[in-house]
PDB file of C-alpha atoms and ligand atoms in Angstrom:
ATOM      1  CA  MET A 203     171.132  66.425 -80.355  1.00 80.00           C
ATOM      2  CA  THR A 204     171.936  70.060 -81.254  1.00 92.00           C
ATOM      3  CA  ARG A 205     170.512  70.872 -84.661  1.00 97.00           C
ATOM      4  CA  GLN A 206     172.727  72.676 -87.165  1.00 98.00           C
ATOM      5  CA  ILE A 207     172.523  75.723 -89.370  1.00 98.00           C
ATOM      6  CA  LEU A 208     174.789  75.880 -92.432  1.00 98.00           C
ATOM      7  CA  VAL A 209     176.225  79.277 -93.348  1.00 99.00           C
ATOM      8  CA  LEU A 210     177.275  78.997 -96.985  1.00 99.00           C
ATOM      9  CA  ASN A 211     179.260  81.595 -98.893  1.00 98.00           C
ATOM     10  CA  GLY A 212     180.030  81.665-102.611  1.00 98.00           C
ATOM     11  CA  PRO A 213     182.713  83.156-104.843  1.00 98.00           C
ATOM     12  CA  ASN A 214     185.039  85.877-103.645  1.00 98.00           C
ATOM     13  CA  LEU A 215     183.511  86.151-100.190  1.00 98.00           C
ATOM     14  CA  ASN A 216     186.827  84.806 -98.874  1.00 98.00           C
ATOM     15  CA  LEU A 217     188.108  88.320 -99.746  1.00 97.00           C
ATOM     16  CA  LEU A 218     185.777  89.983 -97.247  1.00 97.00           C
ATOM     17  CA  GLY A 219     187.584  92.649 -95.158  1.00 94.00           C
ATOM     18  CA  THR A 220     190.545  92.747 -97.464  1.00 92.00           C
ATOM     19  CA  ARG A 221     189.220  94.884-100.352  1.00 88.00           C
ATOM     20  CA  GLU A 222     186.210  97.042-101.273  1.00 87.00           C
ATOM     21  CA  PRO A 223     185.490  98.080 -97.661  1.00 89.00           C
ATOM     22  CA  ALA A 224     183.060 100.774 -98.835  1.00 88.00           C
ATOM     23  CA  GLN A 225     180.793  98.059-100.251  1.00 90.00           C
ATOM     24  CA  TYR A 226     181.465  95.106 -97.961  1.00 91.00           C
ATOM     25  CA  GLY A 227     182.964  96.534 -94.742  1.00 89.00           C
ATOM     26  CA  HIS A 228     186.165  95.698 -92.866  1.00 93.00           C
ATOM     27  CA  THR A 229     185.168  92.408 -91.263  1.00 96.00           C
ATOM     28  CA  THR A 230     186.884  89.281 -92.572  1.00 97.00           C
ATOM     29  CA  LEU A 231     185.016  86.058 -93.463  1.00 98.00           C
ATOM     30  CA  ALA A 232     186.661  84.358 -90.473  1.00 98.00           C
ATOM     31  CA  ASP A 233     185.148  87.046 -88.213  1.00 98.00           C
ATOM     32  CA  VAL A 234     181.723  86.695 -89.863  1.00 98.00           C
ATOM     33  CA  GLU A 235     181.868  82.966 -89.328  1.00 98.00           C
ATOM     34  CA  ALA A 236     182.894  83.396 -85.703  1.00 98.00           C
ATOM     35  CA  GLN A 237     179.976  85.751 -85.171  1.00 98.00           C
ATOM     36  CA  CYS A 238     177.581  83.233 -86.786  1.00 98.00           C
ATOM     37  CA  ARG A 239     178.896  80.430 -84.512  1.00 98.00           C
ATOM     38  CA  ALA A 240     178.461  82.603 -81.416  1.00 98.00           C
ATOM     39  CA  HIS A 241     174.991  83.636 -82.525  1.00 98.00           C
ATOM     40  CA  GLY A 242     174.079  80.012 -83.221  1.00 98.00           C
ATOM     41  CA  GLN A 243     175.155  78.997 -79.754  1.00 98.00           C
ATOM     42  CA  ALA A 244     172.995  81.777 -78.232  1.00 98.00           C
ATOM     43  CA  LEU A 245     170.032  80.497 -80.292  1.00 98.00           C
ATOM     44  CA  GLY A 246     170.720  76.879 -79.285  1.00 98.00           C
ATOM     45  CA  TYR A 247     172.040  75.737 -82.698  1.00 98.00           C
ATOM     46  CA  GLY A 248     175.344  74.473 -83.978  1.00 98.00           C
ATOM     47  CA  VAL A 249     176.740  76.299 -86.965  1.00 98.00           C
ATOM     48  CA  GLU A 250     178.745  74.887 -89.831  1.00 98.00           C
ATOM     49  CA  CYS A 251     180.423  77.364 -92.186  1.00 98.00           C
ATOM     50  CA  PHE A 252     181.530  76.641 -95.722  1.00 98.00           C
ATOM     51  CA  GLN A 253     182.861  78.915 -98.476  1.00 99.00           C
ATOM     52  CA  SER A 254     183.819  78.017-102.003  1.00 98.00           C
ATOM     53  CA  ASN A 255     184.742  79.803-105.185  1.00 98.00           C
ATOM     54  CA  TRP A 256     183.483  76.808-107.169  1.00 98.00           C
ATOM     55  CA  GLU A 257     179.837  76.467-108.228  1.00 98.00           C
ATOM     56  CA  GLY A 258     180.022  72.645-108.169  1.00 98.00           C
ATOM     57  CA  ALA A 259     181.302  72.564-104.622  1.00 98.00           C
ATOM     58  CA  LEU A 260     178.373  74.754-103.526  1.00 98.00           C
ATOM     59  CA  ILE A 261     175.967  72.441-105.343  1.00 98.00           C
ATOM     60  CA  ASP A 262     177.503  69.394-103.653  1.00 98.00           C
ATOM     61  CA  LYS A 263     177.150  71.130-100.289  1.00 98.00           C
ATOM     62  CA  ILE A 264     173.457  71.859-100.978  1.00 98.00           C
ATOM     63  CA  HIS A 265     172.889  68.202-101.848  1.00 98.00           C
ATOM     64  CA  GLU A 266     174.625  67.096 -98.654  1.00 98.00           C
ATOM     65  CA  SER A 267     172.588  69.640 -96.692  1.00 98.00           C
ATOM     66  CA  GLY A 268     169.393  68.186 -98.120  1.00 98.00           C
ATOM     67  CA  ARG A 269     170.331  64.779 -96.787  1.00 98.00           C
ATOM     68  CA  LEU A 270     171.093  66.229 -93.316  1.00 98.00           C
ATOM     69  CA  PHE A 271     167.845  68.152 -93.402  1.00 98.00           C
ATOM     70  CA  ARG A 272     165.876  64.987 -94.181  1.00 97.00           C
ATOM     71  CA  GLU A 273     167.661  63.252 -91.290  1.00 97.00           C
ATOM     72  CA  GLY A 274     166.570  66.087 -88.949  1.00 96.00           C
ATOM     73  CA  VAL A 275     170.163  67.176 -88.258  1.00 97.00           C
ATOM     74  CA  LEU A 276     170.026  70.477 -90.167  1.00 98.00           C
ATOM     75  CA  LEU A 277     167.445  73.297 -89.693  1.00 98.00           C
ATOM     76  CA  GLY A 278     168.335  75.111 -92.902  1.00 98.00           C
ATOM     77  CA  VAL A 279     170.867  77.193 -94.755  1.00 98.00           C
ATOM     78  CA  VAL A 280     171.899  80.850 -94.781  1.00 99.00           C
ATOM     79  CA  PHE A 281     173.349  81.335 -98.256  1.00 98.00           C
ATOM     80  CA  ASN A 282     175.246  84.249 -99.822  1.00 98.00           C
ATOM     81  CA  PRO A 283     175.857  82.940-103.364  1.00 98.00           C
ATOM     82  CA  GLY A 284     177.961  86.019-104.327  1.00 98.00           C
ATOM     83  CA  ALA A 285     177.846  86.789-108.028  1.00 98.00           C
ATOM     84  CA  LEU A 286     176.478  83.312-108.795  1.00 98.00           C
ATOM     85  CA  THR A 287     173.179  84.760-107.473  1.00 98.00           C
ATOM     86  CA  HIS A 288     172.786  86.516-110.822  1.00 98.00           C
ATOM     87  CA  THR A 289     173.931  83.714-113.138  1.00 98.00           C
ATOM     88  CA  SER A 290     173.418  80.263-111.697  1.00 98.00           C
ATOM     89  CA  ILE A 291     170.451  78.220-112.839  1.00 98.00           C
ATOM     90  CA  ALA A 292     172.395  75.220-111.509  1.00 98.00           C
ATOM     91  CA  LEU A 293     172.253  76.567-107.951  1.00 98.00           C
ATOM     92  CA  HIS A 294     168.534  77.391-108.469  1.00 98.00           C
ATOM     93  CA  ASP A 295     167.948  73.759-109.526  1.00 98.00           C
ATOM     94  CA  ALA A 296     170.000  72.389-106.594  1.00 98.00           C
ATOM     95  CA  ILE A 297     167.938  74.326-104.040  1.00 98.00           C
ATOM     96  CA  LYS A 298     164.704  73.438-105.809  1.00 97.00           C
ATOM     97  CA  GLY A 299     165.754  69.773-105.753  1.00 95.00           C
ATOM     98  CA  VAL A 300     166.031  69.806-101.955  1.00 94.00           C
ATOM     99  CA  GLU A 301     162.349  70.875-101.789  1.00 86.00           C
ATOM    100  CA  THR A 302     161.359  71.711 -98.230  1.00 93.00           C
ATOM    101  CA  MET A 303     164.808  72.592 -96.847  1.00 98.00           C
ATOM    102  CA  PRO A 304     164.661  76.334 -96.087  1.00 98.00           C
ATOM    103  CA  VAL A 305     167.403  78.459 -97.643  1.00 98.00           C
ATOM    104  CA  VAL A 306     167.619  82.123 -96.647  1.00 98.00           C
ATOM    105  CA  GLU A 307     169.337  84.162 -99.337  1.00 98.00           C
ATOM    106  CA  CYS A 308     171.585  86.814 -97.811  1.00 98.00           C
ATOM    107  CA  HIS A 309     173.448  89.725 -99.363  1.00 98.00           C
ATOM    108  CA  ILE A 310     175.739  92.093 -97.537  1.00 97.00           C
ATOM    109  CA  SER A 311     175.080  95.003 -99.896  1.00 97.00           C
ATOM    110  CA  ASN A 312     171.718  96.268-101.152  1.00 97.00           C
ATOM    111  CA  VAL A 313     171.923  94.633-104.589  1.00 98.00           C
ATOM    112  CA  HIS A 314     168.856  96.647-105.726  1.00 98.00           C
ATOM    113  CA  ALA A 315     170.721  99.941-105.164  1.00 97.00           C
ATOM    114  CA  ARG A 316     173.608  98.769-107.331  1.00 97.00           C
ATOM    115  CA  GLU A 317     174.134  97.895-111.029  1.00 98.00           C
ATOM    116  CA  ALA A 318     171.125  96.550-112.941  1.00 98.00           C
ATOM    117  CA  PHE A 319     172.852  93.176-113.469  1.00 98.00           C
ATOM    118  CA  ARG A 320     172.635  92.603-109.700  1.00 98.00           C
ATOM    119  CA  HIS A 321     168.888  93.170-109.573  1.00 98.00           C
ATOM    120  CA  HIS A 322     167.970  89.682-110.781  1.00 98.00           C
ATOM    121  CA  SER A 323     168.500  86.630-108.598  1.00 98.00           C
ATOM    122  CA  TRP A 324     168.129  83.022-109.715  1.00 98.00           C
ATOM    123  CA  ILE A 325     168.099  82.102-106.030  1.00 98.00           C
ATOM    124  CA  SER A 326     165.219  84.280-104.778  1.00 98.00           C
ATOM    125  CA  PRO A 327     162.434  82.219-106.392  1.00 98.00           C
ATOM    126  CA  VAL A 328     163.580  79.131-104.514  1.00 98.00           C
ATOM    127  CA  ALA A 329     164.577  80.870-101.248  1.00 98.00           C
ATOM    128  CA  ALA A 330     162.445  80.750 -98.118  1.00 98.00           C
ATOM    129  CA  GLY A 331     163.248  84.449 -97.695  1.00 98.00           C
ATOM    130  CA  ILE A 332     165.815  87.106 -98.504  1.00 98.00           C
ATOM    131  CA  VAL A 333     167.916  89.438 -96.329  1.00 98.00           C
ATOM    132  CA  VAL A 334     169.563  92.220 -98.312  1.00 98.00           C
ATOM    133  CA  GLY A 335     171.598  95.319 -97.484  1.00 97.00           C
ATOM    134  CA  PHE A 336     172.194  95.050 -93.754  1.00 97.00           C
ATOM    135  CA  GLY A 337     175.920  94.401 -94.030  1.00 96.00           C
ATOM    136  CA  ILE A 338     177.314  91.381 -92.286  1.00 97.00           C
ATOM    137  CA  GLU A 339     174.559  91.761 -89.630  1.00 98.00           C
ATOM    138  CA  GLY A 340     172.373  90.228 -92.370  1.00 98.00           C
ATOM    139  CA  TYR A 341     173.859  86.760 -91.680  1.00 98.00           C
ATOM    140  CA  LEU A 342     172.657  86.953 -88.074  1.00 98.00           C
ATOM    141  CA  ILE A 343     169.258  88.335 -89.117  1.00 98.00           C
ATOM    142  CA  ALA A 344     168.926  85.433 -91.603  1.00 98.00           C
ATOM    143  CA  MET A 345     169.778  82.948 -88.841  1.00 98.00           C
ATOM    144  CA  ASP A 346     167.123  84.548 -86.581  1.00 98.00           C
ATOM    145  CA  ALA A 347     164.586  84.249 -89.417  1.00 98.00           C
ATOM    146  CA  LEU A 348     165.394  80.542 -89.895  1.00 98.00           C
ATOM    147  CA  VAL A 349     164.986  79.838 -86.208  1.00 98.00           C
ATOM    148  CA  ARG A 350     161.855  81.953 -85.721  1.00 98.00           C
ATOM    149  CA  LYS A 351     160.076  80.479 -88.761  1.00 98.00           C
ATOM    150  CA  PHE A 352     161.378  76.903 -88.879  1.00 97.00           C
ATOM    151  CA  GLY A 353     162.821  76.193 -85.424  1.00 96.00           C
ATOM    152  CA  SER A 354     161.072  73.806 -83.071  1.00 86.00           C
ATOM    153  CA  ALA A 355     159.332  76.693 -81.242  1.00 61.00           C
ATOM    154  CA  GLY A 356     158.461  78.370 -84.574  1.00 46.00           C
TER     155      GLY A 356
HETATM  156  O1  LIG B 241     176.229  91.883-101.374  1.00 61.66           O
HETATM  157  C1  LIG B 241     176.490  90.688-101.418  1.00 61.66           C
HETATM  158  O2  LIG B 241     176.631  89.980-100.433  1.00 61.66           O
HETATM  159  C2  LIG B 241     176.874  90.059-102.763  1.00 61.66           C
HETATM  160  O3  LIG B 241     176.374  88.729-102.789  1.00 61.66           O
HETATM  161  C3  LIG B 241     178.376  90.062-102.905  1.00 61.66           C
HETATM  162  C4  LIG B 241     178.890  89.583-104.243  1.00 61.66           C
HETATM  163  C5  LIG B 241     178.228  90.332-105.366  1.00 61.66           C
HETATM  164  O4  LIG B 241     178.618  89.790-106.631  1.00 61.66           O
HETATM  165  C6  LIG B 241     176.704  90.228-105.237  1.00 61.66           C
HETATM  166  O5  LIG B 241     176.131  90.987-106.321  1.00 61.66           O
HETATM  167  C7  LIG B 241     176.225  90.800-103.943  1.00 61.66           C
HETATM  168  C8  LIG B 241     180.389  89.782-104.349  1.00 61.66           C
HETATM  169  C9  LIG B 241     181.200  89.129-103.299  1.00 61.66           C
HETATM  170  C10 LIG B 241     182.590  89.607-103.434  1.00 61.66           C
HETATM  171  O6  LIG B 241     183.018  89.997-102.191  1.00 61.66           O
HETATM  172  C11 LIG B 241     184.156  90.726-102.097  1.00 61.66           C
HETATM  173  C12 LIG B 241     184.515  91.121-100.841  1.00 61.66           C
HETATM  174  C13 LIG B 241     185.679  91.865-100.675  1.00 61.66           C
HETATM  175  C14 LIG B 241     186.451  92.165-101.753  1.00 61.66           C
HETATM  176  C15 LIG B 241     186.111  91.781-103.026  1.00 61.66           C
HETATM  177  C16 LIG B 241     184.953  91.019-103.184  1.00 61.66           C
END
């Protein structure tokens, strides 16, 4: 059975490539997801992609991921929570509730070089690791990190 990686994106990331190119580049979310699927295949993993603008839908997806992780189907999650990074104790609790499932937090922009309100993350304390500021390449770097650290050869 091919194990899976979930690439999870939060609010407004469906707008990627359509606005704010100076901050987030020209690549659309569909292109990012296609790159993640191709990269997963090269790494020997299946990739599921999910984006929602709703906090509750992201929480439900994390709960479902926890079940798949416990069943050995899912390796872990690459998660860009968007602005919910800076506000959501509920997402923090959801990830904490899944205990050993690794979640790599990923941000396209370098949040630490931006406004002060982006410097705090509720996700970082419960993340396995963080990839910040490498543009959309960060999603692929985060997948590499998951596989290197938690994959069967890791
Ligand atoms: O750098 C990142 O990946 C962020 O997670 C992106 C969030 C932002 O609130 C975080 O502080 C950092 C914003 C996502 C919105 O993405 C857009 C893309 C194109 C046009 C408008 C918004």
